[in-house]
PDB file of C-alpha atoms and ligand atoms in Angstrom:
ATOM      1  CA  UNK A 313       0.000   0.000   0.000  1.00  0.00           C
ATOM      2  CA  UNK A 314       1.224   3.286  -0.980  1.00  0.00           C
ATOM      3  CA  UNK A 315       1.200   6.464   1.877  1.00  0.00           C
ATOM      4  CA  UNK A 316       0.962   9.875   0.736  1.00  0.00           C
ATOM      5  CA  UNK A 317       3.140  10.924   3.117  1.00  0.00           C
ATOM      6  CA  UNK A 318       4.812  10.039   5.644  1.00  0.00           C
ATOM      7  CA  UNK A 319       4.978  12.408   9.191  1.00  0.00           C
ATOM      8  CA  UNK A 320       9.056  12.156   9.483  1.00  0.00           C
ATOM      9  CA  UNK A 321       9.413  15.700  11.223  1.00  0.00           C
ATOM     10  CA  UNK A 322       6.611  16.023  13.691  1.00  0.00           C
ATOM     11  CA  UNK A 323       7.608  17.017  17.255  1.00  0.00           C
ATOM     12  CA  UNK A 324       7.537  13.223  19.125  1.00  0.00           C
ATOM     13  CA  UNK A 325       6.380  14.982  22.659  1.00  0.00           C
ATOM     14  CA  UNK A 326       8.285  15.629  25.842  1.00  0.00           C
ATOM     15  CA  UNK A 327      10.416  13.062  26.939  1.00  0.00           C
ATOM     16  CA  UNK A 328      12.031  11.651  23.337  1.00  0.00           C
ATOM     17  CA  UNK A 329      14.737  14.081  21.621  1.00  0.00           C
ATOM     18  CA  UNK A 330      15.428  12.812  17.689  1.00  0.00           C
ATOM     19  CA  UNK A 331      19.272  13.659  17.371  1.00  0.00           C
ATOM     20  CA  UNK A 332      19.986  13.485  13.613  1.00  0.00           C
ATOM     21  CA  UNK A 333      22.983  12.836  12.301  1.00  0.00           C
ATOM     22  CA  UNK A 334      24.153  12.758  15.361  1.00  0.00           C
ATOM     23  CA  UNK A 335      26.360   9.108  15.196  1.00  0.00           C
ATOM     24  CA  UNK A 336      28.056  10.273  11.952  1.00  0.00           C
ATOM     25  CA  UNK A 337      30.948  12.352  13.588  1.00  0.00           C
ATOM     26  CA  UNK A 338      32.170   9.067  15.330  1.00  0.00           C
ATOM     27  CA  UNK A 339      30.617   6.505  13.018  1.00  0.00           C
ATOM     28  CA  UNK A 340      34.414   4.811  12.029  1.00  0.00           C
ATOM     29  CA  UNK A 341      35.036   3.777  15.619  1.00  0.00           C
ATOM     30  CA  UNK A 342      30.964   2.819  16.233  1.00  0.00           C
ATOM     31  CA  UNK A 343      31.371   0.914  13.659  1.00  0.00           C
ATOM     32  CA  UNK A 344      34.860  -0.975  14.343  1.00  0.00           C
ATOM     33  CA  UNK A 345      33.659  -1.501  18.053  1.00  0.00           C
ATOM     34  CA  UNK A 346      30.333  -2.855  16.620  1.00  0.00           C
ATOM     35  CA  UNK A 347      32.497  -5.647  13.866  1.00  0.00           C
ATOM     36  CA  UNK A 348      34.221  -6.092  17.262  1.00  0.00           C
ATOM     37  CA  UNK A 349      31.398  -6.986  19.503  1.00  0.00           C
ATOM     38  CA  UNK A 350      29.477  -9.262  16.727  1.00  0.00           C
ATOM     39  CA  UNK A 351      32.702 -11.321  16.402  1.00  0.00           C
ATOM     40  CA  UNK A 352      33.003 -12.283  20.044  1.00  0.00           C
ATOM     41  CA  UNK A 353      28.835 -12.845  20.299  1.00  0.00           C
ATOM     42  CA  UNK A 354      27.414 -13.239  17.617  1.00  0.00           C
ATOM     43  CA  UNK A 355      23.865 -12.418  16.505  1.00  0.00           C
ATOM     44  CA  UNK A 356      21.539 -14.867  16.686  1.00  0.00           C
ATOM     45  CA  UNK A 357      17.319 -14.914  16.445  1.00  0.00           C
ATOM     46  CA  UNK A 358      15.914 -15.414  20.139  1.00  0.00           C
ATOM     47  CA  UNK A 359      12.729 -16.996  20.675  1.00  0.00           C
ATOM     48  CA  UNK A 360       9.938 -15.433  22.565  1.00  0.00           C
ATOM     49  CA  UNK A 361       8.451 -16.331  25.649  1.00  0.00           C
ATOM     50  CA  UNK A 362       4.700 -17.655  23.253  1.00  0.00           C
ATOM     51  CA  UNK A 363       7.394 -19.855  21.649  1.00  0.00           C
ATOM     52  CA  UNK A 364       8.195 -17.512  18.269  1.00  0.00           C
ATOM     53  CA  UNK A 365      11.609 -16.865  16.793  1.00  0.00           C
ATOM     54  CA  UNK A 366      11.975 -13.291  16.509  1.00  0.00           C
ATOM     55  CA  UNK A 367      12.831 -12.479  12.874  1.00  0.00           C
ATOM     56  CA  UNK A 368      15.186  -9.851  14.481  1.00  0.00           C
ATOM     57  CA  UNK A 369      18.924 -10.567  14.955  1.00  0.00           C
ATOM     58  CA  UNK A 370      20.366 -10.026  18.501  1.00  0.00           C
ATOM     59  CA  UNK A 371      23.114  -9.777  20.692  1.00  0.00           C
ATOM     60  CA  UNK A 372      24.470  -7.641  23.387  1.00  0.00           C
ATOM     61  CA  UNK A 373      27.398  -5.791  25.112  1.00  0.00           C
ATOM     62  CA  UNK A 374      28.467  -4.160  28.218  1.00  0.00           C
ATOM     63  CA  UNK A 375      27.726  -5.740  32.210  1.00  0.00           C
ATOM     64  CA  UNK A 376      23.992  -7.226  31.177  1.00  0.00           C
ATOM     65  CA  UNK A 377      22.775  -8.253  28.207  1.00  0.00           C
ATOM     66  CA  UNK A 378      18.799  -8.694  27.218  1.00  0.00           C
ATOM     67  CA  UNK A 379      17.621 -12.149  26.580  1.00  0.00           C
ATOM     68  CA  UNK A 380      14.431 -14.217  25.838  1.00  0.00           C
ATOM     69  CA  UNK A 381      13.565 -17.524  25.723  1.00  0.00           C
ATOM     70  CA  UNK A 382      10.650 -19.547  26.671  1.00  0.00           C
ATOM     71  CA  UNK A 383      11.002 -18.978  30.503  1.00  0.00           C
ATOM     72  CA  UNK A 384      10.313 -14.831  29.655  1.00  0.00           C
ATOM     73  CA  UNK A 385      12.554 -11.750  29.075  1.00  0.00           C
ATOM     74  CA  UNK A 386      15.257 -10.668  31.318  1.00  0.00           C
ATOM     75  CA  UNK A 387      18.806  -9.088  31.696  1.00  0.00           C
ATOM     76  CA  UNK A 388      21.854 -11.504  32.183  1.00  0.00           C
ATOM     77  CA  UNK A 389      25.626 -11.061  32.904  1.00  0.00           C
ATOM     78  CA  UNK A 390      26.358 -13.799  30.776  1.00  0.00           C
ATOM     79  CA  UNK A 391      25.522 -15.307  26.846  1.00  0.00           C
ATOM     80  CA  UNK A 392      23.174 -17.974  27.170  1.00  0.00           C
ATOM     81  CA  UNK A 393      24.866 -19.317  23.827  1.00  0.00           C
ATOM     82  CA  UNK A 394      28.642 -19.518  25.644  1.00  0.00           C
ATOM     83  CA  UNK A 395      27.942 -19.298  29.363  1.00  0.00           C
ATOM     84  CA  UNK A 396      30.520 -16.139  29.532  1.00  0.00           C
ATOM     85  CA  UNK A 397      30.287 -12.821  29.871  1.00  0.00           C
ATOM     86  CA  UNK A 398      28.916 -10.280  27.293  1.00  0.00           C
ATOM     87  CA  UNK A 399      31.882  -8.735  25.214  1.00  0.00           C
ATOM     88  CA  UNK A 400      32.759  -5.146  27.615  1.00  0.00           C
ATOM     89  CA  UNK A 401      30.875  -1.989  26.142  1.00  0.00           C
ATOM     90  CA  UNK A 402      33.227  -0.722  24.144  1.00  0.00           C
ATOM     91  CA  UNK A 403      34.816   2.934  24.770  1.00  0.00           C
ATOM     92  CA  UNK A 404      33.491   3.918  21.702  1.00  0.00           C
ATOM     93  CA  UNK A 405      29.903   2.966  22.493  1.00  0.00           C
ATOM     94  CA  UNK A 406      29.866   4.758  26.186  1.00  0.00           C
ATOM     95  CA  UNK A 407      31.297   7.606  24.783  1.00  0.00           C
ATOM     96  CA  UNK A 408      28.716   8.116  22.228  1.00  0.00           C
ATOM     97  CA  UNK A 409      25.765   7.311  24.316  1.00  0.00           C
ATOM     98  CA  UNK A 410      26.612   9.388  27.462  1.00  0.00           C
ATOM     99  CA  UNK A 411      26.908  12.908  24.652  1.00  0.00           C
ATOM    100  CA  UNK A 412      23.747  11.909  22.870  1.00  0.00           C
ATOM    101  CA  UNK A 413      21.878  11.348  26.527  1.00  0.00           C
ATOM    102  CA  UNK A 414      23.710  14.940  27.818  1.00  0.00           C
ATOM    103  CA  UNK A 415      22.671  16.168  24.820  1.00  0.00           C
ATOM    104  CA  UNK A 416      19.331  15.561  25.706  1.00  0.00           C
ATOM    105  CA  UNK A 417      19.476  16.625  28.553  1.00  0.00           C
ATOM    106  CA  UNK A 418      19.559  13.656  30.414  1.00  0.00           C
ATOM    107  CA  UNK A 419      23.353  14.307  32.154  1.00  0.00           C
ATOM    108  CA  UNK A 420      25.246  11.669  34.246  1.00  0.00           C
ATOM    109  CA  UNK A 421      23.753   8.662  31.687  1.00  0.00           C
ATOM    110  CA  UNK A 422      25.912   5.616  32.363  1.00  0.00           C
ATOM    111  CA  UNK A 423      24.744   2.524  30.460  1.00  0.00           C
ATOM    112  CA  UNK A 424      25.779  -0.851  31.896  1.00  0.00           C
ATOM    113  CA  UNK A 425      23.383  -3.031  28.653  1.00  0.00           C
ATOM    114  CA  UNK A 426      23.661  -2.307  25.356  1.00  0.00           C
ATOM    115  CA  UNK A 427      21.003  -4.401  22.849  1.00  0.00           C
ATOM    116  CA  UNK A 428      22.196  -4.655  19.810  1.00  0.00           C
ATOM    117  CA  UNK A 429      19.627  -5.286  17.199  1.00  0.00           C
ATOM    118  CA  UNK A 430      20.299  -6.449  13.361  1.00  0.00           C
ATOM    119  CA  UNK A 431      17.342  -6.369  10.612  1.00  0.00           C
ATOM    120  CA  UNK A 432      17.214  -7.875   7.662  1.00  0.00           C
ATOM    121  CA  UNK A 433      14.819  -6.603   4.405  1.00  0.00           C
ATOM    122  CA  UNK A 434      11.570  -8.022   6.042  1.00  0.00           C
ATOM    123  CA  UNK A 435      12.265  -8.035   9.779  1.00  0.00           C
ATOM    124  CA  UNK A 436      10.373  -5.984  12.403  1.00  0.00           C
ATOM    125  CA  UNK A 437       9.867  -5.513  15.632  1.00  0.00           C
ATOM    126  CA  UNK A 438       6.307  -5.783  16.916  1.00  0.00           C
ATOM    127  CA  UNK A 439       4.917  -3.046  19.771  1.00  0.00           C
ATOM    128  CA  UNK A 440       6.252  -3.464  22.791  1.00  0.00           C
ATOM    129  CA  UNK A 441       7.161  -1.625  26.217  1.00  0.00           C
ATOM    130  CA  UNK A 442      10.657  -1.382  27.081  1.00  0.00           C
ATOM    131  CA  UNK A 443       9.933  -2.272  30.703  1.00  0.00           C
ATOM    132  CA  UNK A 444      12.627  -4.863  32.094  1.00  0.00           C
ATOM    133  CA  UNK A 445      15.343  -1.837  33.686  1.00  0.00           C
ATOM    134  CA  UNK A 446      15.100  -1.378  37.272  1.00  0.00           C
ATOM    135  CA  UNK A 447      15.106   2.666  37.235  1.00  0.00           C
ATOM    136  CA  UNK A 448      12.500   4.313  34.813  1.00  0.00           C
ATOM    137  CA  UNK A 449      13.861   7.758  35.592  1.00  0.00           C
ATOM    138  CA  UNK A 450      16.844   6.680  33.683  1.00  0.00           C
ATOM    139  CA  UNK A 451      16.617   6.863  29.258  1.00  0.00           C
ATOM    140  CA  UNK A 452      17.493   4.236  26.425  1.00  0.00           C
ATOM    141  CA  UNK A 453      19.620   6.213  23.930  1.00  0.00           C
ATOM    142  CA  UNK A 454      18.673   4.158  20.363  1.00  0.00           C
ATOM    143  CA  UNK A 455      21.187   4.811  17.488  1.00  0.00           C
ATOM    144  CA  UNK A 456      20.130   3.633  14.309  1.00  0.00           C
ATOM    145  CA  UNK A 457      22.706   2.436  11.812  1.00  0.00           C
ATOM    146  CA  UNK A 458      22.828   0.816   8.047  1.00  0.00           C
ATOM    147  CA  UNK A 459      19.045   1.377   5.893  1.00  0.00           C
ATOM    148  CA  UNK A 460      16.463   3.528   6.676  1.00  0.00           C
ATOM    149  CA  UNK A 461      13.593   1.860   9.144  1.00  0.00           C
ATOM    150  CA  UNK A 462      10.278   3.474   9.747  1.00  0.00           C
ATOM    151  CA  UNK A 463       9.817   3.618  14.064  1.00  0.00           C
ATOM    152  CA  UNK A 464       5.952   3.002  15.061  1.00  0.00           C
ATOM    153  CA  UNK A 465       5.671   5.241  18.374  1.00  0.00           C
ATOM    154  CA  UNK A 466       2.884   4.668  20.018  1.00  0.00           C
ATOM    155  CA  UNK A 467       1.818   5.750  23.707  1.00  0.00           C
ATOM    156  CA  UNK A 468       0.799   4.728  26.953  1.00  0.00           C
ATOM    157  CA  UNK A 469      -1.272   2.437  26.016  1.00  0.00           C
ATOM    158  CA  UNK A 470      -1.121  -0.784  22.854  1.00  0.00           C
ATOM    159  CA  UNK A 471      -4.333   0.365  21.947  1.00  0.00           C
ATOM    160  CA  UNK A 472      -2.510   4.261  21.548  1.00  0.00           C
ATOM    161  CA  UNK A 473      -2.431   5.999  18.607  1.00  0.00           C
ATOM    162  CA  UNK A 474       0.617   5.779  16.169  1.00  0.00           C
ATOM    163  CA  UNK A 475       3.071   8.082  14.538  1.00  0.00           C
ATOM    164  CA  UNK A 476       5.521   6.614  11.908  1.00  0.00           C
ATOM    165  CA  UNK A 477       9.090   7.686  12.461  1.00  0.00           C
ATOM    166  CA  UNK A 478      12.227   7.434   9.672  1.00  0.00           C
ATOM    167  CA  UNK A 479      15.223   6.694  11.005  1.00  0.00           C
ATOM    168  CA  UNK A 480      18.288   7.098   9.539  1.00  0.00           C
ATOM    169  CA  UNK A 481      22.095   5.808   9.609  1.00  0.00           C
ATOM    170  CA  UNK A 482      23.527   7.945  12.270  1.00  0.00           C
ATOM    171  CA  UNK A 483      20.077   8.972  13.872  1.00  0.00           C
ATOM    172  CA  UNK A 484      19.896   9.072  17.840  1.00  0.00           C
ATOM    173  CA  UNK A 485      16.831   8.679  19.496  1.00  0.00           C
ATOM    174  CA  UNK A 486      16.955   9.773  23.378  1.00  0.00           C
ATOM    175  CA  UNK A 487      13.589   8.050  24.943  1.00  0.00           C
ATOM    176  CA  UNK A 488      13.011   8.675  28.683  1.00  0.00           C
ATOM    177  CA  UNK A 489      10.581  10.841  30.856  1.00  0.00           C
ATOM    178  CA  UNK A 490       7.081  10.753  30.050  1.00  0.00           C
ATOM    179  CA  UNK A 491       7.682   8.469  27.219  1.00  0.00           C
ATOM    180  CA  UNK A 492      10.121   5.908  28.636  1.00  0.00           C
ATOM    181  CA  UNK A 493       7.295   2.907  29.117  1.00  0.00           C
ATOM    182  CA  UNK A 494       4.975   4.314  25.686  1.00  0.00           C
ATOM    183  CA  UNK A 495       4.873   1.194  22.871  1.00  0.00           C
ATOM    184  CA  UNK A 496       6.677   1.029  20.187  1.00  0.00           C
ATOM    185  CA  UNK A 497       8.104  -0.840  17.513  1.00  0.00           C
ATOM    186  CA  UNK A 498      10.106  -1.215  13.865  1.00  0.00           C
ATOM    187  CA  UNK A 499       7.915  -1.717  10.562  1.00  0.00           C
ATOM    188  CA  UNK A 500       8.565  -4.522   8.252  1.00  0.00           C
ATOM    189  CA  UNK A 501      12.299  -3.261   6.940  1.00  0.00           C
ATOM    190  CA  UNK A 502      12.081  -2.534   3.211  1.00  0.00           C
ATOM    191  CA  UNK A 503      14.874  -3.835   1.179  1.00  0.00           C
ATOM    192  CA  UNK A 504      17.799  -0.899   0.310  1.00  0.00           C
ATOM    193  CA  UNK A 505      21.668  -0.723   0.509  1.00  0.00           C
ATOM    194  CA  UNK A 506      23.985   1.073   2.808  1.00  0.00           C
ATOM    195  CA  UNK A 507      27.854   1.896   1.579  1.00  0.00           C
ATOM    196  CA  UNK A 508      28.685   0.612   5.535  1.00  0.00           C
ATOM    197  CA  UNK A 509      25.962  -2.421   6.289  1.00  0.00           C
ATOM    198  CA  UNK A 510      25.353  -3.258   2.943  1.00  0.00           C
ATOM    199  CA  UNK A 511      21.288  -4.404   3.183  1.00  0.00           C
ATOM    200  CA  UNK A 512      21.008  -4.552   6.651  1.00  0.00           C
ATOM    201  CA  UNK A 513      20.059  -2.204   9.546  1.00  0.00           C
ATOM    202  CA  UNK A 514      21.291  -2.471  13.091  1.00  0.00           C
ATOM    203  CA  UNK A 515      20.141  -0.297  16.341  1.00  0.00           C
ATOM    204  CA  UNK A 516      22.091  -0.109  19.403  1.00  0.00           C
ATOM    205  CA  UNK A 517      19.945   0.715  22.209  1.00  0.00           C
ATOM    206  CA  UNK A 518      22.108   1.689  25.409  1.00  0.00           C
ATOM    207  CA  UNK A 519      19.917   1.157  29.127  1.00  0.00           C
ATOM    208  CA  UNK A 520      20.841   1.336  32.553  1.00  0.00           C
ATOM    209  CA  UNK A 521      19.407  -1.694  33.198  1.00  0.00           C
ATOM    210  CA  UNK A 522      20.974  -3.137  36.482  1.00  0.00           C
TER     211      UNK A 522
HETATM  212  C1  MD6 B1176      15.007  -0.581  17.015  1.00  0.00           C
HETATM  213  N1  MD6 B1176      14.279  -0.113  19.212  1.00  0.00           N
HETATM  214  O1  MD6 B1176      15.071   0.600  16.760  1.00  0.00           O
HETATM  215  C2  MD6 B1176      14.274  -1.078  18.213  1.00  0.00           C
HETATM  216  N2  MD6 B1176      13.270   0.656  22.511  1.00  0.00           N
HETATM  217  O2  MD6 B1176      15.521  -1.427  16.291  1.00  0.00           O
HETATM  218  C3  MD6 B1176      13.611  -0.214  20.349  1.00  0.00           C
HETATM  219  O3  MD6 B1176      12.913  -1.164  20.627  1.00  0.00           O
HETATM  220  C4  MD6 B1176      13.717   0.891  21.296  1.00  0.00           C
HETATM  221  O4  MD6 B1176      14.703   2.370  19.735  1.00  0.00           O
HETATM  222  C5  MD6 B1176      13.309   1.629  23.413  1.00  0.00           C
HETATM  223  C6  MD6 B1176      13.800   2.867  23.141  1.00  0.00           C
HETATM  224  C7  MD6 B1176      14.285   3.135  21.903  1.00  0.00           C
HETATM  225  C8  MD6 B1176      14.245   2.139  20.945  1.00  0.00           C
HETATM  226 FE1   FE B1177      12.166  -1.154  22.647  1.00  0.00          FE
END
Protein backbone atom coordinates (compact mmCIF):
# COMPACT_ATOMS: atom_id res chain seq x y z
CA UNK A 1 0.00 0.00 0.00
CA UNK A 2 1.22 3.29 -0.98
CA UNK A 3 1.20 6.46 1.88
CA UNK A 4 0.96 9.88 0.74
CA UNK A 5 3.14 10.92 3.12
CA UNK A 6 4.81 10.04 5.64
CA UNK A 7 4.98 12.41 9.19
CA UNK A 8 9.06 12.16 9.48
CA UNK A 9 9.41 15.70 11.22
CA UNK A 10 6.61 16.02 13.69
CA UNK A 11 7.61 17.02 17.25
CA UNK A 12 7.54 13.22 19.13
CA UNK A 13 6.38 14.98 22.66
CA UNK A 14 8.28 15.63 25.84
CA UNK A 15 10.42 13.06 26.94
CA UNK A 16 12.03 11.65 23.34
CA UNK A 17 14.74 14.08 21.62
CA UNK A 18 15.43 12.81 17.69
CA UNK A 19 19.27 13.66 17.37
CA UNK A 20 19.99 13.48 13.61
CA UNK A 21 22.98 12.84 12.30
CA UNK A 22 24.15 12.76 15.36
CA UNK A 23 26.36 9.11 15.20
CA UNK A 24 28.06 10.27 11.95
CA UNK A 25 30.95 12.35 13.59
CA UNK A 26 32.17 9.07 15.33
CA UNK A 27 30.62 6.50 13.02
CA UNK A 28 34.41 4.81 12.03
CA UNK A 29 35.04 3.78 15.62
CA UNK A 30 30.96 2.82 16.23
CA UNK A 31 31.37 0.91 13.66
CA UNK A 32 34.86 -0.97 14.34
CA UNK A 33 33.66 -1.50 18.05
CA UNK A 34 30.33 -2.86 16.62
CA UNK A 35 32.50 -5.65 13.87
CA UNK A 36 34.22 -6.09 17.26
CA UNK A 37 31.40 -6.99 19.50
CA UNK A 38 29.48 -9.26 16.73
CA UNK A 39 32.70 -11.32 16.40
CA UNK A 40 33.00 -12.28 20.04
CA UNK A 41 28.83 -12.84 20.30
CA UNK A 42 27.41 -13.24 17.62
CA UNK A 43 23.86 -12.42 16.51
CA UNK A 44 21.54 -14.87 16.69
CA UNK A 45 17.32 -14.91 16.45
CA UNK A 46 15.91 -15.41 20.14
CA UNK A 47 12.73 -17.00 20.67
CA UNK A 48 9.94 -15.43 22.56
CA UNK A 49 8.45 -16.33 25.65
CA UNK A 50 4.70 -17.66 23.25
CA UNK A 51 7.39 -19.86 21.65
CA UNK A 52 8.20 -17.51 18.27
CA UNK A 53 11.61 -16.87 16.79
CA UNK A 54 11.97 -13.29 16.51
CA UNK A 55 12.83 -12.48 12.87
CA UNK A 56 15.19 -9.85 14.48
CA UNK A 57 18.92 -10.57 14.95
CA UNK A 58 20.37 -10.03 18.50
CA UNK A 59 23.11 -9.78 20.69
CA UNK A 60 24.47 -7.64 23.39
CA UNK A 61 27.40 -5.79 25.11
CA UNK A 62 28.47 -4.16 28.22
CA UNK A 63 27.73 -5.74 32.21
CA UNK A 64 23.99 -7.23 31.18
CA UNK A 65 22.78 -8.25 28.21
CA UNK A 66 18.80 -8.69 27.22
CA UNK A 67 17.62 -12.15 26.58
CA UNK A 68 14.43 -14.22 25.84
CA UNK A 69 13.56 -17.52 25.72
CA UNK A 70 10.65 -19.55 26.67
CA UNK A 71 11.00 -18.98 30.50
CA UNK A 72 10.31 -14.83 29.66
CA UNK A 73 12.55 -11.75 29.07
CA UNK A 74 15.26 -10.67 31.32
CA UNK A 75 18.81 -9.09 31.70
CA UNK A 76 21.85 -11.50 32.18
CA UNK A 77 25.63 -11.06 32.90
CA UNK A 78 26.36 -13.80 30.78
CA UNK A 79 25.52 -15.31 26.85
CA UNK A 80 23.17 -17.97 27.17
CA UNK A 81 24.87 -19.32 23.83
CA UNK A 82 28.64 -19.52 25.64
CA UNK A 83 27.94 -19.30 29.36
CA UNK A 84 30.52 -16.14 29.53
CA UNK A 85 30.29 -12.82 29.87
CA UNK A 86 28.92 -10.28 27.29
CA UNK A 87 31.88 -8.73 25.21
CA UNK A 88 32.76 -5.15 27.62
CA UNK A 89 30.88 -1.99 26.14
CA UNK A 90 33.23 -0.72 24.14
CA UNK A 91 34.82 2.93 24.77
CA UNK A 92 33.49 3.92 21.70
CA UNK A 93 29.90 2.97 22.49
CA UNK A 94 29.87 4.76 26.19
CA UNK A 95 31.30 7.61 24.78
CA UNK A 96 28.72 8.12 22.23
CA UNK A 97 25.77 7.31 24.32
CA UNK A 98 26.61 9.39 27.46
CA UNK A 99 26.91 12.91 24.65
CA UNK A 100 23.75 11.91 22.87
CA UNK A 101 21.88 11.35 26.53
CA UNK A 102 23.71 14.94 27.82
CA UNK A 103 22.67 16.17 24.82
CA UNK A 104 19.33 15.56 25.71
CA UNK A 105 19.48 16.62 28.55
CA UNK A 106 19.56 13.66 30.41
CA UNK A 107 23.35 14.31 32.15
CA UNK A 108 25.25 11.67 34.25
CA UNK A 109 23.75 8.66 31.69
CA UNK A 110 25.91 5.62 32.36
CA UNK A 111 24.74 2.52 30.46
CA UNK A 112 25.78 -0.85 31.90
CA UNK A 113 23.38 -3.03 28.65
CA UNK A 114 23.66 -2.31 25.36
CA UNK A 115 21.00 -4.40 22.85
CA UNK A 116 22.20 -4.66 19.81
CA UNK A 117 19.63 -5.29 17.20
CA UNK A 118 20.30 -6.45 13.36
CA UNK A 119 17.34 -6.37 10.61
CA UNK A 120 17.21 -7.87 7.66
CA UNK A 121 14.82 -6.60 4.40
CA UNK A 122 11.57 -8.02 6.04
CA UNK A 123 12.26 -8.03 9.78
CA UNK A 124 10.37 -5.98 12.40
CA UNK A 125 9.87 -5.51 15.63
CA UNK A 126 6.31 -5.78 16.92
CA UNK A 127 4.92 -3.05 19.77
CA UNK A 128 6.25 -3.46 22.79
CA UNK A 129 7.16 -1.62 26.22
CA UNK A 130 10.66 -1.38 27.08
CA UNK A 131 9.93 -2.27 30.70
CA UNK A 132 12.63 -4.86 32.09
CA UNK A 133 15.34 -1.84 33.69
CA UNK A 134 15.10 -1.38 37.27
CA UNK A 135 15.11 2.67 37.24
CA UNK A 136 12.50 4.31 34.81
CA UNK A 137 13.86 7.76 35.59
CA UNK A 138 16.84 6.68 33.68
CA UNK A 139 16.62 6.86 29.26
CA UNK A 140 17.49 4.24 26.43
CA UNK A 141 19.62 6.21 23.93
CA UNK A 142 18.67 4.16 20.36
CA UNK A 143 21.19 4.81 17.49
CA UNK A 144 20.13 3.63 14.31
CA UNK A 145 22.71 2.44 11.81
CA UNK A 146 22.83 0.82 8.05
CA UNK A 147 19.05 1.38 5.89
CA UNK A 148 16.46 3.53 6.68
CA UNK A 149 13.59 1.86 9.14
CA UNK A 150 10.28 3.47 9.75
CA UNK A 151 9.82 3.62 14.06
CA UNK A 152 5.95 3.00 15.06
CA UNK A 153 5.67 5.24 18.37
CA UNK A 154 2.88 4.67 20.02
CA UNK A 155 1.82 5.75 23.71
CA UNK A 156 0.80 4.73 26.95
CA UNK A 157 -1.27 2.44 26.02
CA UNK A 158 -1.12 -0.78 22.85
CA UNK A 159 -4.33 0.37 21.95
CA UNK A 160 -2.51 4.26 21.55
CA UNK A 161 -2.43 6.00 18.61
CA UNK A 162 0.62 5.78 16.17
CA UNK A 163 3.07 8.08 14.54
CA UNK A 164 5.52 6.61 11.91
CA UNK A 165 9.09 7.69 12.46
CA UNK A 166 12.23 7.43 9.67
CA UNK A 167 15.22 6.69 11.01
CA UNK A 168 18.29 7.10 9.54
CA UNK A 169 22.09 5.81 9.61
CA UNK A 170 23.53 7.95 12.27
CA UNK A 171 20.08 8.97 13.87
CA UNK A 172 19.90 9.07 17.84
CA UNK A 173 16.83 8.68 19.50
CA UNK A 174 16.95 9.77 23.38
CA UNK A 175 13.59 8.05 24.94
CA UNK A 176 13.01 8.68 28.68
CA UNK A 177 10.58 10.84 30.86
CA UNK A 178 7.08 10.75 30.05
CA UNK A 179 7.68 8.47 27.22
CA UNK A 180 10.12 5.91 28.64
CA UNK A 181 7.29 2.91 29.12
CA UNK A 182 4.98 4.31 25.69
CA UNK A 183 4.87 1.19 22.87
CA UNK A 184 6.68 1.03 20.19
CA UNK A 185 8.10 -0.84 17.51
CA UNK A 186 10.11 -1.22 13.87
CA UNK A 187 7.91 -1.72 10.56
CA UNK A 188 8.56 -4.52 8.25
CA UNK A 189 12.30 -3.26 6.94
CA UNK A 190 12.08 -2.53 3.21
CA UNK A 191 14.87 -3.83 1.18
CA UNK A 192 17.80 -0.90 0.31
CA UNK A 193 21.67 -0.72 0.51
CA UNK A 194 23.98 1.07 2.81
CA UNK A 195 27.85 1.90 1.58
CA UNK A 196 28.68 0.61 5.54
CA UNK A 197 25.96 -2.42 6.29
CA UNK A 198 25.35 -3.26 2.94
CA UNK A 199 21.29 -4.40 3.18
CA UNK A 200 21.01 -4.55 6.65
CA UNK A 201 20.06 -2.20 9.55
CA UNK A 202 21.29 -2.47 13.09
CA UNK A 203 20.14 -0.30 16.34
CA UNK A 204 22.09 -0.11 19.40
CA UNK A 205 19.95 0.71 22.21
CA UNK A 206 22.11 1.69 25.41
CA UNK A 207 19.92 1.16 29.13
CA UNK A 208 20.84 1.34 32.55
CA UNK A 209 19.41 -1.69 33.20
CA UNK A 210 20.97 -3.14 36.48
C1 LIG B 1 15.01 -0.58 17.02
N1 LIG B 1 14.28 -0.11 19.21
O1 LIG B 1 15.07 0.60 16.76
C2 LIG B 1 14.27 -1.08 18.21
N2 LIG B 1 13.27 0.66 22.51
O2 LIG B 1 15.52 -1.43 16.29
C3 LIG B 1 13.61 -0.21 20.35
O3 LIG B 1 12.91 -1.16 20.63
C4 LIG B 1 13.72 0.89 21.30
O4 LIG B 1 14.70 2.37 19.74
C5 LIG B 1 13.31 1.63 23.41
C6 LIG B 1 13.80 2.87 23.14
C7 LIG B 1 14.28 3.13 21.90
C8 LIG B 1 14.25 2.14 20.94
FE1 LIG C 1 12.17 -1.15 22.65
Amino acid sequence: MTRLFEDFEVPLGEGVAMLRGFALAEEDAVLAALESVTGAAPFRHMVTPGGFRMSVGMTNCGALGWVSDRSGYRYAPCDPETGKPWPAMPHAFAALSGRAAAAAGFSGFESDACLINRYAPGAKLTLHQDRNERDFSQPIVSVSLGIPAVFLFGGEHRSSPIRRVRLEHGDIVVWGGPARLFYHGIAPLKEAAHPRLGGCRVNLTFRRAG
